[in-house]
PDB file of C-alpha atoms and ligand atoms in Angstrom:
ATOM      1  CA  UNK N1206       0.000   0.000   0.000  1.00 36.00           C
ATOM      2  CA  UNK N1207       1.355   2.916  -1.025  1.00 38.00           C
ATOM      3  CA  UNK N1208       1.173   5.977   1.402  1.00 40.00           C
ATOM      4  CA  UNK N1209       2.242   9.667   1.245  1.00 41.00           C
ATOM      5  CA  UNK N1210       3.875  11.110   4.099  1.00 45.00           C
ATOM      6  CA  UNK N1211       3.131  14.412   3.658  1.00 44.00           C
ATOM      7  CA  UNK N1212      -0.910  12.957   3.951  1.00 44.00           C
ATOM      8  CA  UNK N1213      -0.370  12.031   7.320  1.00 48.00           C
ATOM      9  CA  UNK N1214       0.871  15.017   8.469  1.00 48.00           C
ATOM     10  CA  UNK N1215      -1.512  17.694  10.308  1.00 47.00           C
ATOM     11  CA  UNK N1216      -1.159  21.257  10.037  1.00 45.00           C
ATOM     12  CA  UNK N1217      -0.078  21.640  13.691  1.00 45.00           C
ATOM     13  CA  UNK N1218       2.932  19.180  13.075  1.00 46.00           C
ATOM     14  CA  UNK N1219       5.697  21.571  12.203  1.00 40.00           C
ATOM     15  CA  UNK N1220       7.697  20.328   9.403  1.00 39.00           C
ATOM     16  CA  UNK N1221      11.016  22.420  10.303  1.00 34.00           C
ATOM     17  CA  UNK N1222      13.513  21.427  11.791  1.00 36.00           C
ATOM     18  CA  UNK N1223      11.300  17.963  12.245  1.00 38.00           C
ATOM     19  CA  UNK N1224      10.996  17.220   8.134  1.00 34.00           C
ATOM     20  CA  UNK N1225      13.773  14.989   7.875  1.00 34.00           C
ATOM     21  CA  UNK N1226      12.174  11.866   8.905  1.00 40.00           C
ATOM     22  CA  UNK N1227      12.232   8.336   9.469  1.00 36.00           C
ATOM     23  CA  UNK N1228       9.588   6.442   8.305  1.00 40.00           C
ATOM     24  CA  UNK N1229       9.054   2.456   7.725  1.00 40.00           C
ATOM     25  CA  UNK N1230       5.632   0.875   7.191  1.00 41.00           C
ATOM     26  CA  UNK N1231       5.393  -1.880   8.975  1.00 43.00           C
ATOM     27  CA  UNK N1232       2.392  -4.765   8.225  1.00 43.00           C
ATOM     28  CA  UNK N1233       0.845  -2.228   6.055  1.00 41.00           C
ATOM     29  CA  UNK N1234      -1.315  -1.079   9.719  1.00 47.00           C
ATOM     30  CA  UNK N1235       1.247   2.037  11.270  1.00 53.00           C
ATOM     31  CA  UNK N1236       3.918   3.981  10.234  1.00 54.00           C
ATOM     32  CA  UNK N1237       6.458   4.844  12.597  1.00 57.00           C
ATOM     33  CA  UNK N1238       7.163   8.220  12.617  1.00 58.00           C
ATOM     34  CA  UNK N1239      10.656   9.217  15.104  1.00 55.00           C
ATOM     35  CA  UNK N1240       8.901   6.372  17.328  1.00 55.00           C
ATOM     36  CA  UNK N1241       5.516   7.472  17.670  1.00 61.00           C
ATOM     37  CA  UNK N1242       3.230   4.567  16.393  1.00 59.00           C
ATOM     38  CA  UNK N1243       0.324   6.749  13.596  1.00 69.00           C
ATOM     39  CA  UNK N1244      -2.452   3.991  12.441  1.00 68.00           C
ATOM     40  CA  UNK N1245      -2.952   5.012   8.858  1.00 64.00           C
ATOM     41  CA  UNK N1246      -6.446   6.543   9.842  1.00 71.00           C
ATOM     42  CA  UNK N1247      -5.030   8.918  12.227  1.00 83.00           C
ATOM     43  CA  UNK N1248      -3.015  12.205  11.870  1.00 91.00           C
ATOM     44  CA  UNK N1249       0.133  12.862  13.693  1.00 96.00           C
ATOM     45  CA  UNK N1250      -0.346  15.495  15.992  1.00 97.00           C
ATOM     46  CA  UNK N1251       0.661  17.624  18.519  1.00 98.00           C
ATOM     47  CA  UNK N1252      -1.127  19.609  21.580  1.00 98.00           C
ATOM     48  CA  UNK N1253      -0.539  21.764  24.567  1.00 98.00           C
ATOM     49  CA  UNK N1254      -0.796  20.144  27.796  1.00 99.00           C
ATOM     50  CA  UNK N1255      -1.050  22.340  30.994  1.00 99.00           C
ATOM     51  CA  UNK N1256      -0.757  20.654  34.338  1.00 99.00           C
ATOM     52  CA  UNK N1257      -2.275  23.446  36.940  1.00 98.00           C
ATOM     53  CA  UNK N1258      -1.563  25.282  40.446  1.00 98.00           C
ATOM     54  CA  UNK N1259      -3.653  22.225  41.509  1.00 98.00           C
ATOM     55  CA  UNK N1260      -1.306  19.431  40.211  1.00 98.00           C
ATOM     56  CA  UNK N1261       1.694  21.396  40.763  1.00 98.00           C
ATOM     57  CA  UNK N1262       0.572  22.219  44.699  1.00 98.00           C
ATOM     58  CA  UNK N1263      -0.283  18.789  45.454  1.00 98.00           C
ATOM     59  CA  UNK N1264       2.888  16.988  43.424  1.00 98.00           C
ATOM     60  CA  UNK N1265       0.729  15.246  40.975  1.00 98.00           C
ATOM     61  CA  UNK N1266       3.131  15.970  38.016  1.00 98.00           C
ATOM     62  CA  UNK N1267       4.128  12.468  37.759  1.00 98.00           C
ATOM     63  CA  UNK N1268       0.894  10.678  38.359  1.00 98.00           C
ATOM     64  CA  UNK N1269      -0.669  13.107  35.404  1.00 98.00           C
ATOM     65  CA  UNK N1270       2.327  12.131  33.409  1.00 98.00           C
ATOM     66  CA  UNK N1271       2.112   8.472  33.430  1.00 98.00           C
ATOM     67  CA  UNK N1272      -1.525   8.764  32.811  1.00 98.00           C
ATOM     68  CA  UNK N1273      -0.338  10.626  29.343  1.00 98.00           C
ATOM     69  CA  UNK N1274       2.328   8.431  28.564  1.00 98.00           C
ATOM     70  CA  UNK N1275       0.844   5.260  29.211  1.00 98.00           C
ATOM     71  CA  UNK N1276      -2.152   6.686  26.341  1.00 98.00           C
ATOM     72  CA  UNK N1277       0.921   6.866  24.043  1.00 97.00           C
ATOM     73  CA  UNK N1278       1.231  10.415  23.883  1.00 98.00           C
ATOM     74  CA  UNK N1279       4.658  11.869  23.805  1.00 98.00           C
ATOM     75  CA  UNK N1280       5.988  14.630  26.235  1.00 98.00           C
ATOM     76  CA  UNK N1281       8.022  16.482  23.593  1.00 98.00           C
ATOM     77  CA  UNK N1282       8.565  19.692  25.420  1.00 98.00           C
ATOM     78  CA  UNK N1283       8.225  20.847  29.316  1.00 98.00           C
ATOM     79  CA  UNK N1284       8.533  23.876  31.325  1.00 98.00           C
ATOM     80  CA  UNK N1285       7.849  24.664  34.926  1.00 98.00           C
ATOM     81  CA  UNK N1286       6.709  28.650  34.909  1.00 98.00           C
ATOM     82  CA  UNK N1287       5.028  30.331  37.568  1.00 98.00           C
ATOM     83  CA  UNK N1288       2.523  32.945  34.460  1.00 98.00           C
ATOM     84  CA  UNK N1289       2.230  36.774  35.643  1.00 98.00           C
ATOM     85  CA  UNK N1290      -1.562  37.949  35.257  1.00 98.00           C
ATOM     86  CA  UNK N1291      -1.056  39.558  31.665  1.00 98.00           C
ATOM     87  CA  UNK N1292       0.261  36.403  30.608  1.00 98.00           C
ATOM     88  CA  UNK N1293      -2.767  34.133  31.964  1.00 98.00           C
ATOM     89  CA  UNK N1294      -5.183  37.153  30.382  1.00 98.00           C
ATOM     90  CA  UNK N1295      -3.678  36.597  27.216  1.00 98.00           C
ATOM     91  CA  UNK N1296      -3.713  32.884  27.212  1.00 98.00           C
ATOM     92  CA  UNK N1297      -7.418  32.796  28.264  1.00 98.00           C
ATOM     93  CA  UNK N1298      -8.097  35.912  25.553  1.00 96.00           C
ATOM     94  CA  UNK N1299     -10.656  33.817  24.228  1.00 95.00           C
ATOM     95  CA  UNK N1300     -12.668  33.052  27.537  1.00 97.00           C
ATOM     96  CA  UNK N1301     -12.697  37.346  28.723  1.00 97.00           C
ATOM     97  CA  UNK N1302     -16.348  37.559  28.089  1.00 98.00           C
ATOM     98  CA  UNK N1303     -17.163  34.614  30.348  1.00 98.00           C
ATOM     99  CA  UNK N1304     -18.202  35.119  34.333  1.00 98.00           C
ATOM    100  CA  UNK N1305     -15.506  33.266  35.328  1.00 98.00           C
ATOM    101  CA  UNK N1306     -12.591  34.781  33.816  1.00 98.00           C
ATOM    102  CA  UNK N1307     -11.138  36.808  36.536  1.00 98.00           C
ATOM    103  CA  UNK N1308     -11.164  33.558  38.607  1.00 98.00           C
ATOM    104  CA  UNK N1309      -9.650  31.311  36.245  1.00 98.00           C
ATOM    105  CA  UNK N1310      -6.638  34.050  36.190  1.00 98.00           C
ATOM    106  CA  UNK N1311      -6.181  34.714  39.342  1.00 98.00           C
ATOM    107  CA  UNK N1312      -6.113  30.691  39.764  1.00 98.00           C
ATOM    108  CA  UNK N1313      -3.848  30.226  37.184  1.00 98.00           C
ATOM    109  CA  UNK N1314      -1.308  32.622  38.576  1.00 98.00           C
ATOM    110  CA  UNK N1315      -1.962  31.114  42.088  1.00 98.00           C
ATOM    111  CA  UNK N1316       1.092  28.446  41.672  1.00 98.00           C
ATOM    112  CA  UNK N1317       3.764  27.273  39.476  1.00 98.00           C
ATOM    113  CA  UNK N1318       2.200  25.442  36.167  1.00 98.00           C
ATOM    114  CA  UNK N1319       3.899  22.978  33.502  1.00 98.00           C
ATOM    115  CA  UNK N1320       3.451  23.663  30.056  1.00 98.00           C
ATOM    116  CA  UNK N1321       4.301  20.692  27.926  1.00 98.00           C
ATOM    117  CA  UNK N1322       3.626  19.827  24.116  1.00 98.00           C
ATOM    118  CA  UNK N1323       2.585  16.508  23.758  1.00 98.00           C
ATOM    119  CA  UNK N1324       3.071  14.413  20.377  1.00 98.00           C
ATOM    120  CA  UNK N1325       1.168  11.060  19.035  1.00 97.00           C
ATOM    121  CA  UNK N1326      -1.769  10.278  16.819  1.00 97.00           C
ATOM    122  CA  UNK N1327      -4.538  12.383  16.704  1.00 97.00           C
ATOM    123  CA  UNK N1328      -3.145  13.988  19.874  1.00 98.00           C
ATOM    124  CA  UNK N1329      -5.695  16.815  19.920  1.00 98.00           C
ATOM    125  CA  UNK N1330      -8.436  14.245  20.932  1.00 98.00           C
ATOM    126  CA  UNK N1331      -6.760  11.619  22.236  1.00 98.00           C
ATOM    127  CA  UNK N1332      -5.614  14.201  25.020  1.00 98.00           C
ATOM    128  CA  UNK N1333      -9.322  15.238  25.745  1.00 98.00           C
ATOM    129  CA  UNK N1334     -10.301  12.460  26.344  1.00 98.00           C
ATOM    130  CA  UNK N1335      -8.186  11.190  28.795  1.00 98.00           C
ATOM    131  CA  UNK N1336      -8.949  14.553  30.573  1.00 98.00           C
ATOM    132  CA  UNK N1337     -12.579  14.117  30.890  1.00 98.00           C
ATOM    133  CA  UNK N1338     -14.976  16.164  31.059  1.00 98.00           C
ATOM    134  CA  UNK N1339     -14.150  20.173  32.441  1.00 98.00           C
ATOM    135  CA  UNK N1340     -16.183  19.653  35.578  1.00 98.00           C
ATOM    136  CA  UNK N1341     -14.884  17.029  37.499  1.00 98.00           C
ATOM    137  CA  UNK N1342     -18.502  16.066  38.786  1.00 98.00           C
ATOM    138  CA  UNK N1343     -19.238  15.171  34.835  1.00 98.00           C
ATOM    139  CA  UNK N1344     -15.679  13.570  34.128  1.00 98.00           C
ATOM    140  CA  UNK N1345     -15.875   9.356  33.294  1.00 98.00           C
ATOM    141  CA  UNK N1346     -14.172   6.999  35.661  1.00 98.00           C
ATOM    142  CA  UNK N1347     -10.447   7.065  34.995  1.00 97.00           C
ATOM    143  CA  UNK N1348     -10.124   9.967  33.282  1.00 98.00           C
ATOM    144  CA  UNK N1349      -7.140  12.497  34.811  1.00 98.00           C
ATOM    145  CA  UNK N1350     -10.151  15.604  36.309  1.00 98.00           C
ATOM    146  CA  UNK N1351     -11.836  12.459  37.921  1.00 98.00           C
ATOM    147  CA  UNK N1352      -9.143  11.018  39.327  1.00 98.00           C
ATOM    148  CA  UNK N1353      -7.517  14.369  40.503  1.00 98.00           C
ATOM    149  CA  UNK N1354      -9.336  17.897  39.603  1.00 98.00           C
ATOM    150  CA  UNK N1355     -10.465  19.270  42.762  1.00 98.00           C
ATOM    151  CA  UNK N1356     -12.887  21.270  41.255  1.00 98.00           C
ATOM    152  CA  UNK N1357     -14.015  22.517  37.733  1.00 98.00           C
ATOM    153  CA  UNK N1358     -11.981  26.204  38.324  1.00 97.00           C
ATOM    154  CA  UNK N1359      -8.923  24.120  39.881  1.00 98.00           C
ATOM    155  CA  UNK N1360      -9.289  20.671  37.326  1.00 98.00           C
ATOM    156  CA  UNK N1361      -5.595  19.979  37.141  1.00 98.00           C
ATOM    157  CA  UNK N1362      -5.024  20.248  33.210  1.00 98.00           C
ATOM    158  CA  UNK N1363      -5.632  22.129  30.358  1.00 98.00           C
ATOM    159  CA  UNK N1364      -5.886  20.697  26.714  1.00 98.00           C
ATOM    160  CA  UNK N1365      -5.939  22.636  23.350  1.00 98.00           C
ATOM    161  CA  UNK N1366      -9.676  21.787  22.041  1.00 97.00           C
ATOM    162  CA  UNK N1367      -8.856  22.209  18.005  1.00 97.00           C
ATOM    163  CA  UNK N1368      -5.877  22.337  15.797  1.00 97.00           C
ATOM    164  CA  UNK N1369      -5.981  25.455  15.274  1.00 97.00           C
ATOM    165  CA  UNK N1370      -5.670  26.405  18.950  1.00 97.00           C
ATOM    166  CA  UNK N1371      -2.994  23.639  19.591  1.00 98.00           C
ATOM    167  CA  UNK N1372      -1.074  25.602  17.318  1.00 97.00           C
ATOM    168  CA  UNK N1373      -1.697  28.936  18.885  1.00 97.00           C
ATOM    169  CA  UNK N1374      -1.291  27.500  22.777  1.00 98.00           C
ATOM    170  CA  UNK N1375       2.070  25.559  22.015  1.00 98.00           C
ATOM    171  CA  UNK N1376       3.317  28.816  19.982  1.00 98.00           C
ATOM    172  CA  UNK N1377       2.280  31.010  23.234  1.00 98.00           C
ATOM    173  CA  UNK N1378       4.939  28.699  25.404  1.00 98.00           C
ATOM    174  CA  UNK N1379       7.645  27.327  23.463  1.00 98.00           C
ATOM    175  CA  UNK N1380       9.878  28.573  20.607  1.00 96.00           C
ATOM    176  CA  UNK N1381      10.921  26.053  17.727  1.00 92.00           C
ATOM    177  CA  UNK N1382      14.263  24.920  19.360  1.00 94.00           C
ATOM    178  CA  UNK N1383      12.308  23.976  22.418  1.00 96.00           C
ATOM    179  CA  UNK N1384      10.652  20.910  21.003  1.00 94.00           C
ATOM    180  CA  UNK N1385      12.698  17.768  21.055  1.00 87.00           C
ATOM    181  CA  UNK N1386      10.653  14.820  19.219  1.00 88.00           C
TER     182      UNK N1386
HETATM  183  P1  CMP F 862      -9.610  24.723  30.590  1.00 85.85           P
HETATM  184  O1  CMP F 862      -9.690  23.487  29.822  1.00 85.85           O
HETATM  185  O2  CMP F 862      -8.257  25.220  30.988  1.00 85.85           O
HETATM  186  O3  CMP F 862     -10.339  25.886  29.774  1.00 85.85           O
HETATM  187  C1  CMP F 862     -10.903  27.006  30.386  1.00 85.85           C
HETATM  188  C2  CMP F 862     -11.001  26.858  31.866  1.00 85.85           C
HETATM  189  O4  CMP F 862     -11.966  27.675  32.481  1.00 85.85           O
HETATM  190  C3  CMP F 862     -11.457  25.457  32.200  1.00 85.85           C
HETATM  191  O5  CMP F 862     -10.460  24.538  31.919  1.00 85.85           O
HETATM  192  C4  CMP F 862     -11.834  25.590  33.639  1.00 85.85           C
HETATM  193  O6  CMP F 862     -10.719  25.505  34.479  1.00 85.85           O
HETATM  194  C5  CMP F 862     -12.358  27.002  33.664  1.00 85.85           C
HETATM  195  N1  CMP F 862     -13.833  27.008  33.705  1.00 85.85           N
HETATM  196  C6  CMP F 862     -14.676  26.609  32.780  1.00 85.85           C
HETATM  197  N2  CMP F 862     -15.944  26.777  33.184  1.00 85.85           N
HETATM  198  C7  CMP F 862     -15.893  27.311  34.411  1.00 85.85           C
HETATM  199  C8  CMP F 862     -16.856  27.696  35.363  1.00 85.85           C
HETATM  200  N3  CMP F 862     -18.172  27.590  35.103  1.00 85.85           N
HETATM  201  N4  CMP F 862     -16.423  28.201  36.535  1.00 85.85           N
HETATM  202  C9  CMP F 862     -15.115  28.316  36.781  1.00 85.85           C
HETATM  203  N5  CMP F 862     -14.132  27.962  35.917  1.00 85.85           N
HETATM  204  C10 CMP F 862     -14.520  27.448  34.741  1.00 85.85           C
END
């Protein structure tokens, strides 16, 4: 079966400095792409992962992680930042109108976060769902806001909800030489 890289590639997969890569098909099912396992039906992607004041305070970090990781999503990039309130206003831009929006700063600048791109197929989703649902109370069994979110202001992570946004969140935290695949 013949199959074009550049199909499987989604417009929030940068292509520099990330072009040159390796690729085998393998059983005619996955491509490996710099060891991240893409079915043929699914687009390599990439998305921003925020773990919160809430995970940070209570040392979840690793516990969130292995959640992630054992999904088969990459952590490709990490940083531990503690955001000033114009930077948390400007990440949330899109949420200024809502009644909540002064809270959800002042939360987010309550604590240290970690910003982290993750990497895998069809990321964007993938991620979501593993989060569950934005209010705890509403998340399925075994998702990471069920297991941990303390609350739907304080739910321990943050995931880019489209590919256009991925694009725009992971841009907001990390530069091009900050992503290691
Ligand atoms: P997040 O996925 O980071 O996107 C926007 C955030 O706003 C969301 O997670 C919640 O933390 C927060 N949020 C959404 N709805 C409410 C609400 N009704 N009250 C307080 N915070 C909210």
């Amino acid at each position: 079966m013949a199959v074009c890289i550049k199909d499987i590639f989604h417009p929030t997969f940068n292509r520099t400095p990330d072009a040159h890569l390796i690729c085998h098909m393998s059983q005619k099912r996955f491509i490996i792409i710099k060891n991240s396992f893409v079915g043929l039906n699914m687009a390599l992607e990439r998305t921003l992962s925020i773990l919160k004041p809430d995970a940070t305070r209570r040392h979840l970090n690793g516990k969130i992680n292995t959640v992630i990781e054992n999904a088969g999503l990459h952590i490709i990039a990490q940083k531990r930042i503690h955001l000033t309130m114009e930077q948390a206003e400007r990440f949330y831009f899109v949420h200024k109108e809502r009644s909540f929006f002064k809270e959800l700063c002042e939360y987010m600048i309550s604590g240290p976060i970690v910003a982290q791109v993750l990497q895998g197929g069809n990321a964007i989703q993938k991620y979501r769902q593993i989060m569950g649902a934005t209010n705890p109370e509403n998340a399925a069994e075994g998702t990471i806001r069920k297991m941990f979110a303390e609350s739907i202001e304080a739910n321990s992570v943050h995931g880019s909800d489209s590919a256009e946004n991925a694009a725009i969140e992971i841009a907001f935290f990390f530069s091009q030489i900050e992503i290691f695949v």
